[in-house]
Amino acid sequence: MSESTDRKIRAGVIGVGWAGEQHLIGYSTADDVEIVGLAGMEPDRLELLGDRYGAELRFADWEQLLAEGDLDVVSICTPTALHGPMAIAALNAGVHVLSEKPMAENADVARAMVDAARANDRVLDVLFNHRRGGQVKALKKIIDQGILGNIYYAKAGWLRRSGIPGLGSWFTKMATAGGGPMMDIGVHMLDMAMHLLNEPRVTTVSAATYAEFGPRGRGGAGGLAGAKSGGSGAVDFEVEDLSTAFMRLDTGSTLLLETSWASWIPHDLIYVNVYGSEGGATLELGGAPATYTKLDVWTEVAGVPAELQPDIPASGGHTEAVQDFLVLVRSGDWEQHRGEMGLSRSVVVDACYASAQKGAEVTVD
Ligand SMILES: NC(=O)c1ccc[n+]([C@@H]2O[C@H](COP(=O)([O-])OP(=O)(O)OC[C@H]3O[C@@H](n4cnc5c(N)ncnc54)[C@H](O)[C@@H]3O)[C@@H](O)[C@H]2O)c1
């Protein structure tokens, strides 16, 4: 990146699926950003998004975008196992990187990304949009104010009834995704829980994984009982479709994290429950389709049981995350922003899979 401040920040986006467009929306809100180019394998999407967000350069080959874009920042919104090679190439080219979650298919790759950010003195940020929900922000404020006392136990989950993304696509293959719902949506809830609990360290994990629907071609858009396209249903499905993990934290507290892409439940549910010495809270987003969001907080005021109704700030999502990334890039103060937080999530996700494979609790290094 040129360090001169007299030009707009030149942004590129690699990957033009749903996630890629969210980053483009984020960049398009910033006056001092020029969206320079896109890379992706779908010519129609490249044209559509290129026209919609004013990106002149459009490539199938992401390396061409890095070579010709003269980029300052790049978003990486591709299948998970491409985040590592793309981020490292961009960092080595002097470009700040905003990677989609999960950071990488495993912690070794995530660690190599952090090393590249440090070696090149660039920002590496991993986008976790769900922690930016209004209810989450409100709950975080309540916890930080000490209203709930010591949080000694928390439960977090993202359970889908029939939501395997792209059955048979990159999402369900080990080499490209690195894992199933724990890797894909569990990592959001892990991030949310760690954020709410003020970044404790996970010391041990005992986890189990199951694949009851995916291997039969069930649990995607066709539903739990129906096969993918009315046939026998067998598809390439190499990951889990449900995982559950019990974690011990260095604070002495514990966290239960459950996640599924497919399960016999009445409707999808995203939740966090926190149990504190002076109060508790339940945060829920659920329904089919999502019909309600709620944050309930119970405590005691002047010796009387009380239910609090906190103000809920606006949700920030991808746009807020992109804006915060740009603030970091502009600040020049990058020392604490080399992707360490994303790496810490990858370390825990790895430990979950290791524990499930071993059938026993594992220590997290
Ligand atoms: N934060 C969120 O809420 C959220 C939501 C969905 C997806 N994601 C993450 O975003 C990433 C992408 O997910 P998606 O749902 O948009 O996937 P997708 O399959 O819809 O899009 C992937 C994009 O990557 C491009 N791509 C693949 N290989 C490429 C290559 N070699 N060179 C250039 N482009 C290439 C494809 O052409 C496509 O445009 C994943 O890591 C996923 O976990 C995050």
mmCIF file of N, CA and C in Angstrom, residues 124-194:
data_model
loop_
_atom_site.group_PDB
_atom_site.id
_atom_site.type_symbol
_atom_site.label_atom_id
_atom_site.label_comp_id
_atom_site.label_asym_id
_atom_site.label_seq_id
_atom_site.Cartn_x
_atom_site.Cartn_y
_atom_site.Cartn_z
ATOM 1 N N LEU A 124 -4.401 -7.601 9.410
ATOM 2 C CA LEU A 124 -5.167 -8.790 9.027
ATOM 3 C C LEU A 124 -6.340 -8.857 9.997
ATOM 4 N N ASP A 125 -7.531 -8.728 9.442
ATOM 5 C CA ASP A 125 -8.741 -8.713 10.271
ATOM 6 C C ASP A 125 -9.652 -9.839 9.772
ATOM 7 N N VAL A 126 -10.330 -10.490 10.707
ATOM 8 C CA VAL A 126 -11.272 -11.559 10.329
ATOM 9 C C VAL A 126 -12.669 -11.083 10.694
ATOM 10 N N LEU A 127 -13.575 -11.180 9.730
ATOM 11 C CA LEU A 127 -14.898 -10.565 9.907
ATOM 12 C C LEU A 127 -15.871 -11.507 10.622
ATOM 13 N N PHE A 128 -16.262 -11.104 11.817
ATOM 14 C CA PHE A 128 -17.324 -11.796 12.552
ATOM 15 C C PHE A 128 -18.477 -10.804 12.708
ATOM 16 N N ASN A 129 -19.460 -10.916 11.854
ATOM 17 C CA ASN A 129 -20.550 -9.936 11.857
ATOM 18 C C ASN A 129 -21.588 -10.181 12.949
ATOM 19 N N HIS A 130 -21.751 -11.433 13.393
ATOM 20 C CA HIS A 130 -22.859 -11.714 14.309
ATOM 21 C C HIS A 130 -22.674 -11.086 15.685
ATOM 22 N N ARG A 131 -21.450 -10.888 16.099
ATOM 23 C CA ARG A 131 -21.228 -10.221 17.388
ATOM 24 C C ARG A 131 -21.671 -8.760 17.340
ATOM 25 N N ARG A 132 -21.944 -8.261 16.135
ATOM 26 C CA ARG A 132 -22.343 -6.871 15.973
ATOM 27 C C ARG A 132 -23.857 -6.686 15.955
ATOM 28 N N GLY A 133 -24.597 -7.752 16.281
ATOM 29 C CA GLY A 133 -26.051 -7.635 16.383
ATOM 30 C C GLY A 133 -26.427 -6.726 17.548
ATOM 31 N N GLY A 134 -27.575 -6.040 17.423
ATOM 32 C CA GLY A 134 -28.011 -5.098 18.453
ATOM 33 C C GLY A 134 -28.183 -5.762 19.814
ATOM 34 N N GLN A 135 -28.811 -6.946 19.845
ATOM 35 C CA GLN A 135 -29.008 -7.644 21.119
ATOM 36 C C GLN A 135 -27.675 -8.017 21.761
ATOM 37 N N VAL A 136 -26.731 -8.416 20.926
ATOM 38 C CA VAL A 136 -25.422 -8.814 21.448
ATOM 39 C C VAL A 136 -24.724 -7.598 22.071
ATOM 40 N N LYS A 137 -24.813 -6.462 21.370
ATOM 41 C CA LYS A 137 -24.195 -5.237 21.906
ATOM 42 C C LYS A 137 -24.829 -4.865 23.247
ATOM 43 N N ALA A 138 -26.158 -4.996 23.331
ATOM 44 C CA ALA A 138 -26.851 -4.639 24.578
ATOM 45 C C ALA A 138 -26.433 -5.584 25.700
ATOM 46 N N LEU A 139 -26.340 -6.870 25.396
ATOM 47 C CA LEU A 139 -25.948 -7.840 26.426
ATOM 48 C C LEU A 139 -24.501 -7.609 26.860
ATOM 49 N N LYS A 140 -23.660 -7.301 25.910
ATOM 50 C CA LYS A 140 -22.250 -7.032 26.227
ATOM 51 C C LYS A 140 -22.142 -5.860 27.214
ATOM 52 N N LYS A 141 -22.937 -4.827 26.973
ATOM 53 C CA LYS A 141 -22.902 -3.648 27.843
ATOM 54 C C LYS A 141 -23.350 -4.034 29.262
ATOM 55 N N ILE A 142 -24.386 -4.847 29.345
ATOM 56 C CA ILE A 142 -24.900 -5.270 30.662
ATOM 57 C C ILE A 142 -23.848 -6.108 31.404
ATOM 58 N N ILE A 143 -23.205 -7.002 30.679
ATOM 59 C CA ILE A 143 -22.159 -7.826 31.310
ATOM 60 C C ILE A 143 -20.993 -6.939 31.758
ATOM 61 N N ASP A 144 -20.572 -6.028 30.875
ATOM 62 C CA ASP A 144 -19.427 -5.162 31.199
ATOM 63 C C ASP A 144 -19.726 -4.228 32.366
ATOM 64 N N GLN A 145 -20.998 -3.880 32.555
ATOM 65 C CA GLN A 145 -21.369 -3.027 33.695
ATOM 66 C C GLN A 145 -21.405 -3.819 35.002
ATOM 67 N N GLY A 146 -21.236 -5.126 34.904
ATOM 68 C CA GLY A 146 -21.202 -5.959 36.109
ATOM 69 C C GLY A 146 -22.575 -6.315 36.651
ATOM 70 N N ILE A 147 -23.625 -6.010 35.895
ATOM 71 C CA ILE A 147 -24.995 -6.226 36.398
ATOM 72 C C ILE A 147 -25.261 -7.709 36.664
ATOM 73 N N LEU A 148 -24.645 -8.582 35.902
ATOM 74 C CA LEU A 148 -24.886 -10.023 36.086
ATOM 75 C C LEU A 148 -23.863 -10.668 37.016
ATOM 76 N N GLY A 149 -22.914 -9.897 37.511
ATOM 77 C CA GLY A 149 -21.889 -10.453 38.406
ATOM 78 C C GLY A 149 -20.927 -11.339 37.638
ATOM 79 N N ASN A 150 -20.460 -12.363 38.325
ATOM 80 C CA ASN A 150 -19.514 -13.291 37.694
ATOM 81 C C ASN A 150 -20.278 -14.270 36.796
ATOM 82 N N ILE A 151 -19.956 -14.281 35.514
ATOM 83 C CA ILE A 151 -20.602 -15.242 34.606
ATOM 84 C C ILE A 151 -19.845 -16.565 34.729
ATOM 85 N N TYR A 152 -20.482 -17.537 35.369
ATOM 86 C CA TYR A 152 -19.764 -18.793 35.608
ATOM 87 C C TYR A 152 -20.121 -19.871 34.596
ATOM 88 N N TYR A 153 -21.187 -19.654 33.838
ATOM 89 C CA TYR A 153 -21.595 -20.660 32.844
ATOM 90 C C TYR A 153 -22.280 -19.944 31.691
ATOM 91 N N ALA A 154 -22.033 -20.409 30.484
ATOM 92 C CA ALA A 154 -22.722 -19.860 29.314
ATOM 93 C C ALA A 154 -23.027 -20.995 28.336
ATOM 94 N N LYS A 155 -24.123 -20.825 27.631
ATOM 95 C CA LYS A 155 -24.474 -21.773 26.562
ATOM 96 C C LYS A 155 -24.696 -20.954 25.303
ATOM 97 N N ALA A 156 -24.195 -21.442 24.204
ATOM 98 C CA ALA A 156 -24.404 -20.741 22.939
ATOM 99 C C ALA A 156 -24.663 -21.781 21.863
ATOM 100 N N GLY A 157 -25.539 -21.460 20.948
ATOM 101 C CA GLY A 157 -25.812 -22.423 19.891
ATOM 102 C C GLY A 157 -26.374 -21.765 18.650
ATOM 103 N N TRP A 158 -26.127 -22.422 17.542
ATOM 104 C CA TRP A 158 -26.780 -22.067 16.273
ATOM 105 C C TRP A 158 -27.229 -23.400 15.691
ATOM 106 N N LEU A 159 -28.524 -23.635 15.810
ATOM 107 C CA LEU A 159 -29.074 -24.913 15.379
ATOM 108 C C LEU A 159 -30.011 -24.679 14.199
ATOM 109 N N ARG A 160 -29.698 -25.308 13.095
ATOM 110 C CA ARG A 160 -30.598 -25.232 11.941
ATOM 111 C C ARG A 160 -31.381 -26.534 11.844
ATOM 112 N N ARG A 161 -32.608 -26.413 11.388
ATOM 113 C CA ARG A 161 -33.420 -27.620 11.188
ATOM 114 C C ARG A 161 -33.022 -28.314 9.880
ATOM 115 N N SER A 162 -32.931 -27.559 8.818
ATOM 116 C CA SER A 162 -32.573 -28.157 7.531
ATOM 117 C C SER A 162 -31.862 -27.103 6.696
ATOM 118 N N GLY A 163 -30.607 -26.863 7.055
ATOM 119 C CA GLY A 163 -29.902 -25.747 6.421
ATOM 120 C C GLY A 163 -28.478 -26.068 6.056
ATOM 121 N N ILE A 164 -28.246 -27.285 5.527
ATOM 122 C CA ILE A 164 -26.895 -27.585 5.039
ATOM 123 C C ILE A 164 -26.655 -26.701 3.811
ATOM 124 N N PRO A 165 -25.630 -25.842 3.844
ATOM 125 C CA PRO A 165 -25.424 -24.958 2.692
ATOM 126 C C PRO A 165 -24.820 -25.740 1.528
ATOM 127 N N GLY A 166 -25.431 -25.652 0.362
ATOM 128 C CA GLY A 166 -24.876 -26.252 -0.850
ATOM 129 C C GLY A 166 -24.462 -27.705 -0.676
ATOM 130 N N LEU A 167 -25.437 -28.580 -0.414
ATOM 131 C CA LEU A 167 -25.131 -30.012 -0.265
ATOM 132 C C LEU A 167 -24.292 -30.492 -1.447
ATOM 133 N N GLY A 168 -23.129 -31.044 -1.170
ATOM 134 C CA GLY A 168 -22.261 -31.533 -2.242
ATOM 135 C C GLY A 168 -21.339 -30.455 -2.804
ATOM 136 N N SER A 169 -21.505 -29.194 -2.340
ATOM 137 C CA SER A 169 -20.649 -28.101 -2.837
ATOM 138 C C SER A 169 -19.383 -28.015 -1.970
ATOM 139 N N TRP A 170 -18.609 -26.940 -2.131
ATOM 140 C CA TRP A 170 -17.371 -26.788 -1.345
ATOM 141 C C TRP A 170 -17.655 -26.805 0.149
ATOM 142 N N PHE A 171 -18.865 -26.373 0.548
ATOM 143 C CA PHE A 171 -19.191 -26.283 1.964
ATOM 144 C C PHE A 171 -19.135 -27.651 2.669
ATOM 145 N N THR A 172 -19.370 -28.727 1.926
ATOM 146 C CA THR A 172 -19.500 -30.046 2.577
ATOM 147 C C THR A 172 -18.305 -30.953 2.300
ATOM 148 N N LYS A 173 -17.227 -30.356 1.787
ATOM 149 C CA LYS A 173 -16.007 -31.142 1.531
ATOM 150 C C LYS A 173 -14.899 -30.694 2.477
ATOM 151 N N MET A 174 -14.192 -31.649 3.045
ATOM 152 C CA MET A 174 -13.136 -31.344 4.021
ATOM 153 C C MET A 174 -12.073 -30.417 3.442
ATOM 154 N N ALA A 175 -11.625 -30.733 2.224
ATOM 155 C CA ALA A 175 -10.476 -29.994 1.676
ATOM 156 C C ALA A 175 -10.803 -28.516 1.481
ATOM 157 N N THR A 176 -12.025 -28.191 1.160
ATOM 158 C CA THR A 176 -12.358 -26.797 0.873
ATOM 159 C C THR A 176 -12.956 -26.070 2.079
ATOM 160 N N ALA A 177 -13.685 -26.820 2.937
ATOM 161 C CA ALA A 177 -14.363 -26.162 4.069
ATOM 162 C C ALA A 177 -13.633 -26.393 5.392
ATOM 163 N N GLY A 178 -12.966 -27.513 5.531
ATOM 164 C CA GLY A 178 -12.251 -27.810 6.780
ATOM 165 C C GLY A 178 -13.142 -28.362 7.874
ATOM 166 N N GLY A 179 -14.464 -28.329 7.678
ATOM 167 C CA GLY A 179 -15.380 -28.838 8.701
ATOM 168 C C GLY A 179 -16.801 -28.433 8.364
ATOM 169 N N GLY A 180 -17.737 -28.873 9.193
ATOM 170 C CA GLY A 180 -19.149 -28.601 8.947
ATOM 171 C C GLY A 180 -19.646 -27.406 9.747
ATOM 172 N N PRO A 181 -20.783 -27.555 10.440
ATOM 173 C CA PRO A 181 -21.379 -26.398 11.123
ATOM 174 C C PRO A 181 -20.514 -25.809 12.220
ATOM 175 N N MET A 182 -19.680 -26.611 12.886
ATOM 176 C CA MET A 182 -18.807 -26.017 13.907
ATOM 177 C C MET A 182 -17.877 -24.991 13.257
ATOM 178 N N MET A 183 -17.356 -25.351 12.087
ATOM 179 C CA MET A 183 -16.443 -24.468 11.352
ATOM 180 C C MET A 183 -17.196 -23.275 10.757
ATOM 181 N N ASP A 184 -18.417 -23.532 10.301
ATOM 182 C CA ASP A 184 -19.149 -22.536 9.507
ATOM 183 C C ASP A 184 -19.941 -21.559 10.375
ATOM 184 N N ILE A 185 -20.834 -22.085 11.222
ATOM 185 C CA ILE A 185 -21.687 -21.192 12.021
ATOM 186 C C ILE A 185 -21.367 -21.279 13.512
ATOM 187 N N GLY A 186 -20.828 -22.433 13.953
ATOM 188 C CA GLY A 186 -20.411 -22.528 15.354
ATOM 189 C C GLY A 186 -19.347 -21.492 15.674
ATOM 190 N N VAL A 187 -18.490 -21.210 14.694
ATOM 191 C CA VAL A 187 -17.402 -20.255 14.936
ATOM 192 C C VAL A 187 -17.964 -18.858 15.220
ATOM 193 N N HIS A 188 -19.113 -18.528 14.617
ATOM 194 C CA HIS A 188 -19.771 -17.249 14.940
ATOM 195 C C HIS A 188 -20.178 -17.230 16.419
ATOM 196 N N MET A 189 -20.729 -18.358 16.887
ATOM 197 C CA MET A 189 -21.236 -18.391 18.266
ATOM 198 C C MET A 189 -20.085 -18.479 19.260
ATOM 199 N N LEU A 190 -19.027 -19.166 18.868
ATOM 200 C CA LEU A 190 -17.822 -19.183 19.701
ATOM 201 C C LEU A 190 -17.289 -17.756 19.838
ATOM 202 N N ASP A 191 -17.217 -17.069 18.708
ATOM 203 C CA ASP A 191 -16.732 -15.686 18.731
ATOM 204 C C ASP A 191 -17.632 -14.812 19.604
ATOM 205 N N MET A 192 -18.946 -14.981 19.441
ATOM 206 C CA MET A 192 -19.891 -14.167 20.208
ATOM 207 C C MET A 192 -19.726 -14.431 21.711
ATOM 208 N N ALA A 193 -19.619 -15.703 22.067
ATOM 209 C CA ALA A 193 -19.493 -16.057 23.485
ATOM 210 C C ALA A 193 -18.180 -15.529 24.065
ATOM 211 N N MET A 194 -17.099 -15.708 23.338
ATOM 212 C CA MET A 194 -15.797 -15.227 23.834
ATOM 213 C C MET A 194 -15.807 -13.702 23.989
#
